mmCIF file of C-alpha atoms in Angstrom:
data_model
loop_
_atom_site.group_PDB
_atom_site.id
_atom_site.type_symbol
_atom_site.label_atom_id
_atom_site.label_comp_id
_atom_site.label_asym_id
_atom_site.label_seq_id
_atom_site.Cartn_x
_atom_site.Cartn_y
_atom_site.Cartn_z
ATOM 1 C CA MET L 10 -0.018 -0.046 0.309
ATOM 2 C CA ARG L 11 1.160 3.422 -0.677
ATOM 3 C CA VAL L 12 0.551 5.710 2.107
ATOM 4 C CA LEU L 13 0.492 9.543 2.773
ATOM 5 C CA VAL L 14 1.439 10.574 5.899
ATOM 6 C CA THR L 15 0.965 14.481 7.043
ATOM 7 C CA GLY L 16 2.995 15.526 9.965
ATOM 8 C CA ALA L 17 5.281 12.750 9.139
ATOM 9 C CA ALA L 18 8.171 14.398 11.112
ATOM 10 C CA GLY L 19 6.305 14.598 14.397
ATOM 11 C CA THR L 20 6.678 12.427 17.220
ATOM 12 C CA ILE L 21 4.086 9.912 16.170
ATOM 13 C CA GLY L 22 4.895 10.424 12.657
ATOM 14 C CA SER L 23 8.452 9.522 12.361
ATOM 15 C CA VAL L 24 7.877 6.267 14.546
ATOM 16 C CA LEU L 25 4.531 5.437 12.102
ATOM 17 C CA CYS L 26 6.697 6.030 8.690
ATOM 18 C CA GLY L 27 9.595 3.591 9.658
ATOM 19 C CA GLY L 28 7.098 1.074 10.951
ATOM 20 C CA LEU L 29 4.908 1.008 7.932
ATOM 21 C CA VAL L 30 8.030 0.806 5.503
ATOM 22 C CA ASP L 31 9.274 -2.236 7.974
ATOM 23 C CA ARG L 32 5.949 -3.622 6.698
ATOM 24 C CA SER L 33 6.182 -3.304 3.322
ATOM 25 C CA HIS L 34 4.326 -0.198 2.537
ATOM 26 C CA THR L 35 5.437 2.628 0.745
ATOM 27 C CA VAL L 36 5.244 6.094 2.385
ATOM 28 C CA ALA L 37 5.258 9.435 1.318
ATOM 29 C CA GLY L 38 5.646 12.072 4.144
ATOM 30 C CA LEU L 39 4.423 15.756 4.254
ATOM 31 C CA ASP L 40 5.477 18.262 7.029
ATOM 32 C CA LEU L 41 6.183 21.767 7.612
ATOM 33 C CA THR L 42 9.729 20.659 8.262
ATOM 34 C CA PRO L 43 12.542 19.580 5.668
ATOM 35 C CA GLU L 44 13.092 15.734 5.091
ATOM 36 C CA PRO L 45 14.453 13.826 7.853
ATOM 37 C CA GLU L 46 17.925 12.391 7.266
ATOM 38 C CA GLY L 47 17.154 8.712 6.437
ATOM 39 C CA PHE L 48 13.851 9.296 5.102
ATOM 40 C CA THR L 49 13.461 6.709 1.931
ATOM 41 C CA GLY L 50 10.218 7.807 -0.079
ATOM 42 C CA ASP L 51 8.832 11.109 -1.397
ATOM 43 C CA TRP L 52 8.785 14.250 1.028
ATOM 44 C CA PHE L 53 6.880 17.450 1.055
ATOM 45 C CA THR L 54 7.627 20.462 2.745
ATOM 46 C CA VAL L 55 4.294 21.853 2.934
ATOM 47 C CA ASP L 56 1.697 23.811 5.112
ATOM 48 C CA SER L 57 -1.237 21.916 5.751
ATOM 49 C CA THR L 58 -3.467 24.815 5.980
ATOM 50 C CA ASP L 59 -2.917 25.640 2.558
ATOM 51 C CA PRO L 60 -5.188 23.943 0.573
ATOM 52 C CA ASP L 61 -3.332 25.014 -2.979
ATOM 53 C CA ALA L 62 -0.257 23.358 -1.545
ATOM 54 C CA VAL L 63 -2.084 20.273 -0.193
ATOM 55 C CA ASP L 64 -3.530 19.950 -3.997
ATOM 56 C CA ALA L 65 -0.266 20.043 -5.488
ATOM 57 C CA VAL L 66 1.150 17.457 -3.097
ATOM 58 C CA PHE L 67 -1.685 14.908 -4.326
ATOM 59 C CA ALA L 68 -1.318 15.846 -7.655
ATOM 60 C CA ALA L 69 2.587 15.061 -7.720
ATOM 61 C CA LEU L 70 1.714 11.744 -6.339
ATOM 62 C CA SER L 71 -0.792 11.202 -8.795
ATOM 63 C CA ARG L 72 1.723 11.558 -11.562
ATOM 64 C CA SER L 73 4.020 9.307 -10.017
ATOM 65 C CA GLY L 74 1.466 6.331 -9.387
ATOM 66 C CA GLY L 75 -0.849 7.760 -6.826
ATOM 67 C CA VAL L 76 -1.642 7.184 -3.035
ATOM 68 C CA ASP L 77 -4.007 4.355 -1.700
ATOM 69 C CA ALA L 78 -4.480 6.170 1.660
ATOM 70 C CA VAL L 79 -3.755 9.157 4.084
ATOM 71 C CA VAL L 80 -3.033 9.042 7.662
ATOM 72 C CA HIS L 81 -3.593 12.583 8.881
ATOM 73 C CA LEU L 82 -1.239 13.415 11.773
ATOM 74 C CA ALA L 83 -0.642 17.127 10.949
ATOM 75 C CA GLY L 84 -1.746 19.842 13.807
ATOM 76 C CA HIS L 85 -0.104 21.642 16.623
ATOM 77 C CA PRO L 86 -0.136 19.422 19.594
ATOM 78 C CA GLY L 87 -0.391 22.462 22.061
ATOM 79 C CA GLU L 88 -3.542 24.247 23.516
ATOM 80 C CA GLY L 89 -4.264 27.245 21.883
ATOM 81 C CA SER L 90 -7.278 29.687 21.183
ATOM 82 C CA LEU L 91 -10.369 28.227 19.784
ATOM 83 C CA PRO L 92 -9.927 29.822 16.191
ATOM 84 C CA ASP L 93 -6.172 28.205 15.926
ATOM 85 C CA GLU L 94 -7.181 25.012 17.202
ATOM 86 C CA LEU L 95 -9.925 24.812 14.521
ATOM 87 C CA GLU L 96 -7.281 25.893 11.990
ATOM 88 C CA SER L 97 -5.057 23.631 12.945
ATOM 89 C CA HIS L 98 -7.014 20.645 13.330
ATOM 90 C CA VAL L 99 -10.099 21.023 11.015
ATOM 91 C CA VAL L 100 -8.875 23.312 8.413
ATOM 92 C CA THR L 101 -5.932 20.953 7.756
ATOM 93 C CA LEU L 102 -8.288 17.661 7.604
ATOM 94 C CA ALA L 103 -10.529 19.851 5.299
ATOM 95 C CA ALA L 104 -7.623 20.497 2.579
ATOM 96 C CA VAL L 105 -6.640 16.967 2.828
ATOM 97 C CA LEU L 106 -10.393 15.327 2.530
ATOM 98 C CA ASP L 107 -11.080 17.659 -0.407
ATOM 99 C CA ALA L 108 -7.618 16.735 -2.200
ATOM 100 C CA MET L 109 -8.542 13.078 -1.564
ATOM 101 C CA VAL L 110 -12.025 13.493 -3.274
ATOM 102 C CA LYS L 111 -10.496 15.515 -6.342
ATOM 103 C CA TYR L 112 -7.765 12.602 -6.711
ATOM 104 C CA ASP L 113 -9.668 9.490 -5.856
ATOM 105 C CA VAL L 114 -7.960 8.539 -2.634
ATOM 106 C CA ASN L 115 -10.983 6.561 -0.863
ATOM 107 C CA ARG L 116 -9.179 5.823 2.951
ATOM 108 C CA ILE L 117 -8.173 8.250 5.799
ATOM 109 C CA VAL L 118 -6.933 7.261 9.122
ATOM 110 C CA TYR L 119 -7.149 10.144 11.484
ATOM 111 C CA ALA L 120 -5.003 10.917 14.629
ATOM 112 C CA GLY L 121 -7.905 11.761 17.299
ATOM 113 C CA SER L 122 -7.469 12.282 20.688
ATOM 114 C CA ASN L 123 -8.738 11.024 23.901
ATOM 115 C CA HIS L 124 -9.228 14.233 24.839
ATOM 116 C CA ALA L 125 -12.439 14.376 22.552
ATOM 117 C CA VAL L 126 -13.797 12.715 25.796
ATOM 118 C CA GLY L 127 -11.378 14.231 28.352
ATOM 119 C CA ARG L 128 -14.523 15.727 30.334
ATOM 120 C CA THR L 129 -16.046 12.457 30.964
ATOM 121 C CA PRO L 130 -15.637 11.483 34.538
ATOM 122 C CA HIS L 131 -13.809 8.455 34.958
ATOM 123 C CA GLY L 132 -15.724 5.296 36.329
ATOM 124 C CA ASP L 133 -15.929 1.760 37.287
ATOM 125 C CA THR L 134 -16.932 0.821 33.460
ATOM 126 C CA LEU L 135 -15.027 0.889 30.036
ATOM 127 C CA LEU L 136 -15.865 4.050 28.124
ATOM 128 C CA ASP L 137 -17.059 3.000 24.615
ATOM 129 C CA THR L 138 -17.027 4.790 21.557
ATOM 130 C CA ALA L 139 -20.795 5.626 21.443
ATOM 131 C CA ALA L 140 -20.245 7.629 24.445
ATOM 132 C CA ARG L 141 -21.434 11.454 23.743
ATOM 133 C CA PRO L 142 -18.217 13.871 22.928
ATOM 134 C CA ARG L 143 -17.061 15.412 26.172
ATOM 135 C CA PRO L 144 -13.920 17.431 25.290
ATOM 136 C CA ASP L 145 -11.714 18.846 27.936
ATOM 137 C CA THR L 146 -10.081 21.628 26.026
ATOM 138 C CA PHE L 147 -10.124 23.696 22.741
ATOM 139 C CA TYR L 148 -7.863 21.291 21.448
ATOM 140 C CA GLY L 149 -9.979 18.555 22.323
ATOM 141 C CA VAL L 150 -13.226 20.155 20.715
ATOM 142 C CA ALA L 151 -11.106 20.849 17.512
ATOM 143 C CA LYS L 152 -10.720 16.659 17.551
ATOM 144 C CA VAL L 153 -14.303 16.533 17.740
ATOM 145 C CA ALA L 154 -15.030 18.855 15.104
ATOM 146 C CA ALA L 155 -12.530 16.813 12.764
ATOM 147 C CA GLU L 156 -14.328 13.693 13.732
ATOM 148 C CA ALA L 157 -17.627 15.260 12.590
ATOM 149 C CA LEU L 158 -16.106 16.572 9.302
ATOM 150 C CA LEU L 159 -14.692 12.836 8.635
ATOM 151 C CA SER L 160 -18.371 11.787 9.203
ATOM 152 C CA LEU L 161 -19.581 14.153 6.549
ATOM 153 C CA TYR L 162 -17.074 13.111 3.871
ATOM 154 C CA VAL L 163 -17.914 9.322 4.707
ATOM 155 C CA ASP L 164 -21.521 9.978 3.795
ATOM 156 C CA ARG L 165 -20.930 12.684 1.417
ATOM 157 C CA TYR L 166 -18.531 10.995 -0.842
ATOM 158 C CA GLY L 167 -18.297 7.223 0.262
ATOM 159 C CA LEU L 168 -14.871 7.348 1.861
ATOM 160 C CA ASP L 169 -13.566 5.147 4.269
ATOM 161 C CA ALA L 170 -12.589 7.103 7.770
ATOM 162 C CA VAL L 171 -11.426 5.826 11.096
ATOM 163 C CA SER L 172 -10.412 8.163 13.728
ATOM 164 C CA THR L 173 -7.961 6.951 16.388
ATOM 165 C CA ARG L 174 -8.453 8.518 19.438
ATOM 166 C CA ILE L 175 -4.821 8.439 20.905
ATOM 167 C CA GLY L 176 -4.094 7.990 24.229
ATOM 168 C CA SER L 177 -0.655 8.514 26.014
ATOM 169 C CA PHE L 178 2.046 8.022 23.031
ATOM 170 C CA GLN L 179 5.218 7.597 25.246
ATOM 171 C CA VAL L 180 8.094 5.328 25.017
ATOM 172 C CA GLU L 181 6.910 4.119 28.552
ATOM 173 C CA PRO L 182 4.148 5.724 30.830
ATOM 174 C CA GLU L 183 5.501 8.328 33.220
ATOM 175 C CA SER L 184 2.283 8.767 35.350
ATOM 176 C CA ARG L 185 -0.166 6.669 37.339
ATOM 177 C CA ARG L 186 -2.777 7.772 34.713
ATOM 178 C CA GLN L 187 -0.613 6.588 31.699
ATOM 179 C CA LEU L 188 -0.751 3.096 32.849
ATOM 180 C CA SER L 189 -4.255 3.328 31.871
ATOM 181 C CA THR L 190 -3.901 5.384 28.618
ATOM 182 C CA TRP L 191 -0.664 4.472 27.114
ATOM 183 C CA LEU L 192 -0.005 3.521 23.824
ATOM 184 C CA SER L 193 3.048 1.751 22.881
ATOM 185 C CA HIS L 194 5.072 2.501 19.932
ATOM 186 C CA ASP L 195 4.918 -1.176 18.410
ATOM 187 C CA ASP L 196 1.214 -0.966 19.114
ATOM 188 C CA ALA L 197 0.710 2.521 17.191
ATOM 189 C CA VAL L 198 2.118 0.917 14.231
ATOM 190 C CA ARG L 199 -0.236 -2.059 14.905
ATOM 191 C CA MET L 200 -3.408 0.069 14.901
ATOM 192 C CA PHE L 201 -2.414 2.311 11.956
ATOM 193 C CA GLU L 202 -1.805 -0.660 9.697
ATOM 194 C CA ALA L 203 -4.992 -2.252 11.164
ATOM 195 C CA ALA L 204 -6.939 0.946 10.026
ATOM 196 C CA LEU L 205 -5.527 1.075 6.858
ATOM 197 C CA THR L 206 -6.028 -1.960 5.623
ATOM 198 C CA ALA L 207 -9.607 -3.192 7.565
ATOM 199 C CA PRO L 208 -12.066 -4.001 4.827
ATOM 200 C CA ASP L 209 -14.527 -1.503 4.326
ATOM 201 C CA PRO L 210 -14.548 0.351 7.742
ATOM 202 C CA GLY L 211 -17.144 3.260 6.724
ATOM 203 C CA TYR L 212 -16.741 5.553 9.386
ATOM 204 C CA ALA L 213 -15.329 4.346 12.786
ATOM 205 C CA VAL L 214 -13.708 5.564 15.846
ATOM 206 C CA ILE L 215 -11.572 3.282 17.934
ATOM 207 C CA TYR L 216 -9.256 4.230 20.995
ATOM 208 C CA GLY L 217 -5.609 4.203 20.428
ATOM 209 C CA VAL L 218 -4.228 2.662 23.422
ATOM 210 C CA SER L 219 -2.451 -0.306 24.489
ATOM 211 C CA ALA L 220 -3.626 -3.796 26.128
ATOM 212 C CA ASN L 221 -3.368 -2.075 29.301
ATOM 213 C CA THR L 222 -4.469 -4.182 32.587
ATOM 214 C CA ARG L 223 -5.820 -0.827 33.867
ATOM 215 C CA GLY L 224 -7.240 0.576 30.880
ATOM 216 C CA TRP L 225 -10.126 2.746 30.972
ATOM 217 C CA TRP L 226 -11.402 2.538 27.324
ATOM 218 C CA ASP L 227 -13.182 -0.155 25.364
ATOM 219 C CA LEU L 228 -10.963 -2.021 22.627
ATOM 220 C CA GLU L 229 -13.456 -3.941 20.949
ATOM 221 C CA PRO L 230 -13.874 -1.414 18.108
ATOM 222 C CA GLY L 231 -10.355 -1.647 17.303
ATOM 223 C CA ARG L 232 -10.235 -5.377 17.637
ATOM 224 C CA ALA L 233 -13.113 -5.282 15.086
ATOM 225 C CA LEU L 234 -10.749 -3.572 12.511
ATOM 226 C CA GLY L 235 -8.351 -5.731 13.405
ATOM 227 C CA TYR L 236 -6.168 -4.037 16.073
ATOM 228 C CA HIS L 237 -4.903 -6.416 18.283
ATOM 229 C CA PRO L 238 -2.758 -4.430 20.699
ATOM 230 C CA ARG L 239 0.102 -6.420 22.692
ATOM 231 C CA ASP L 240 1.778 -4.530 25.181
ATOM 232 C CA ASP L 241 0.632 -3.521 28.680
ATOM 233 C CA ALA L 242 1.704 -0.589 30.752
ATOM 234 C CA GLU L 243 1.382 -2.834 33.705
ATOM 235 C CA HIS L 244 4.849 -3.739 32.762
ATOM 236 C CA PHE L 245 6.151 -0.405 33.838
ATOM 237 C CA ALA L 246 4.129 -0.053 37.161
ATOM 238 C CA ASP L 247 6.944 -0.559 39.283
ATOM 239 C CA ARG L 248 8.986 2.146 37.826
ATOM 240 C CA VAL L 249 5.952 4.665 38.142
ATOM 241 C CA PRO L 250 6.081 6.474 41.619
ATOM 242 C CA ALA L 251 2.696 7.146 43.545
ATOM 243 C CA ASP L 252 2.013 10.937 43.679
ATOM 244 C CA PRO L 253 -1.342 10.781 46.088
ATOM 245 C CA GLU L 254 -2.504 14.444 45.449
ATOM 246 C CA ARG L 255 -1.790 14.448 41.437
ATOM 247 C CA ASP L 256 -2.793 10.751 40.955
ATOM 248 C CA ALA L 257 -6.230 11.623 42.893
ATOM 249 C CA ALA L 258 -6.623 14.968 40.254
ATOM 250 C CA GLU L 259 -5.762 13.158 37.313
ATOM 251 C CA ASP L 260 -7.910 10.010 37.710
ATOM 252 C CA ALA L 261 -10.931 12.322 38.173
ATOM 253 C CA TYR L 262 -11.849 12.517 34.512
ATOM 254 C CA VAL L 263 -10.535 10.648 31.776
ATOM 255 C CA GLY L 264 -8.630 13.427 30.335
ATOM 256 C CA GLY L 265 -6.624 13.742 33.513
ATOM 257 C CA PRO L 266 -5.002 17.362 34.064
ATOM 258 C CA PHE L 267 -6.247 18.704 30.938
ATOM 259 C CA ALA L 268 -9.654 18.393 32.214
ATOM 260 C CA GLY L 269 -8.719 20.770 35.233
ATOM 261 C CA GLU L 270 -9.423 24.577 36.208
ATOM 262 C CA GLN L 271 -5.911 25.611 35.125
ATOM 263 C CA PHE L 272 -7.567 25.237 31.384
ATOM 264 C CA HIS L 273 -10.720 26.949 31.945
ATOM 265 C CA ARG L 274 -10.286 30.426 30.004
ATOM 266 C CA PRO L 275 -11.895 32.067 27.363
ATOM 267 C CA ALA L 276 -12.375 30.740 23.709
ATOM 268 C CA LEU L 277 -10.066 33.558 22.408
ATOM 269 C CA ASP L 278 -7.127 33.439 24.688
ATOM 270 C CA SER L 279 -3.279 32.723 24.245
ATOM 271 C CA PRO L 280 -1.844 29.143 24.513
ATOM 272 C CA LEU L 281 -1.094 27.137 26.965
ATOM 273 C CA ALA L 282 0.331 23.331 27.550
ATOM 274 C CA SER L 283 -0.142 20.832 25.501
ATOM 275 C CA PRO L 284 -2.592 18.149 25.730
ATOM 276 C CA ALA L 285 -1.494 16.130 22.952
ATOM 277 C CA GLU L 286 0.316 12.374 23.671
ATOM 278 C CA ASN L 287 -0.993 12.904 27.091
#
């Protein structure tokens, strides 16, 4: 499969590109930054908020054999104003989707976020993908809006679209909360490959986490698409020190600290810390 990965130089993108190549896929990369050393496929240094530039990437790929699918990771990982978040996560997605329709690319896998449901109180039952969106930040709001845009394009143009609500993408968990929300590097590659190759998913949402003993989210939607995580954050539990005050605060909502009052601010205010990959 020939895959275009946007945000290919980012934390997830750099891991995913190498993982897909190792699994015999051909990868083209798109990012704001120049081509990383050692990247083996086509590379496009492009701003994804520019629809003409995105269109030109798809045109170039079309001339060289086309592309079968897109993994859309591009977007600023920080919590900014509401307009900035919508531009970074919804406008960029719209540019990609319009190009996909124009150049007959029918599959997209989107880097959604656990922060789309981050304001959901943490309970004793697994949170499934049918739960209503409850974003914890403007970043989370943009991720919810992006899923709505994907749904529209699935219904309007018959695309296949999978949103992967990614938890804590780390080499290993760094907090008690992350023992529940961790997504390992290897499982991330397994998840994206499953979403890229699952037959006829239509519109689907899955939780992007590993098979954590303390997991909070229902993994069955991912398994239905062929994502079978193998890693468990419990392996690292003895390396993560307890911090009762912090752990209690992070346990209250599934979004952890990003559901806290420090993120309560006007929609048009200045940027704060990043909720992404947490």
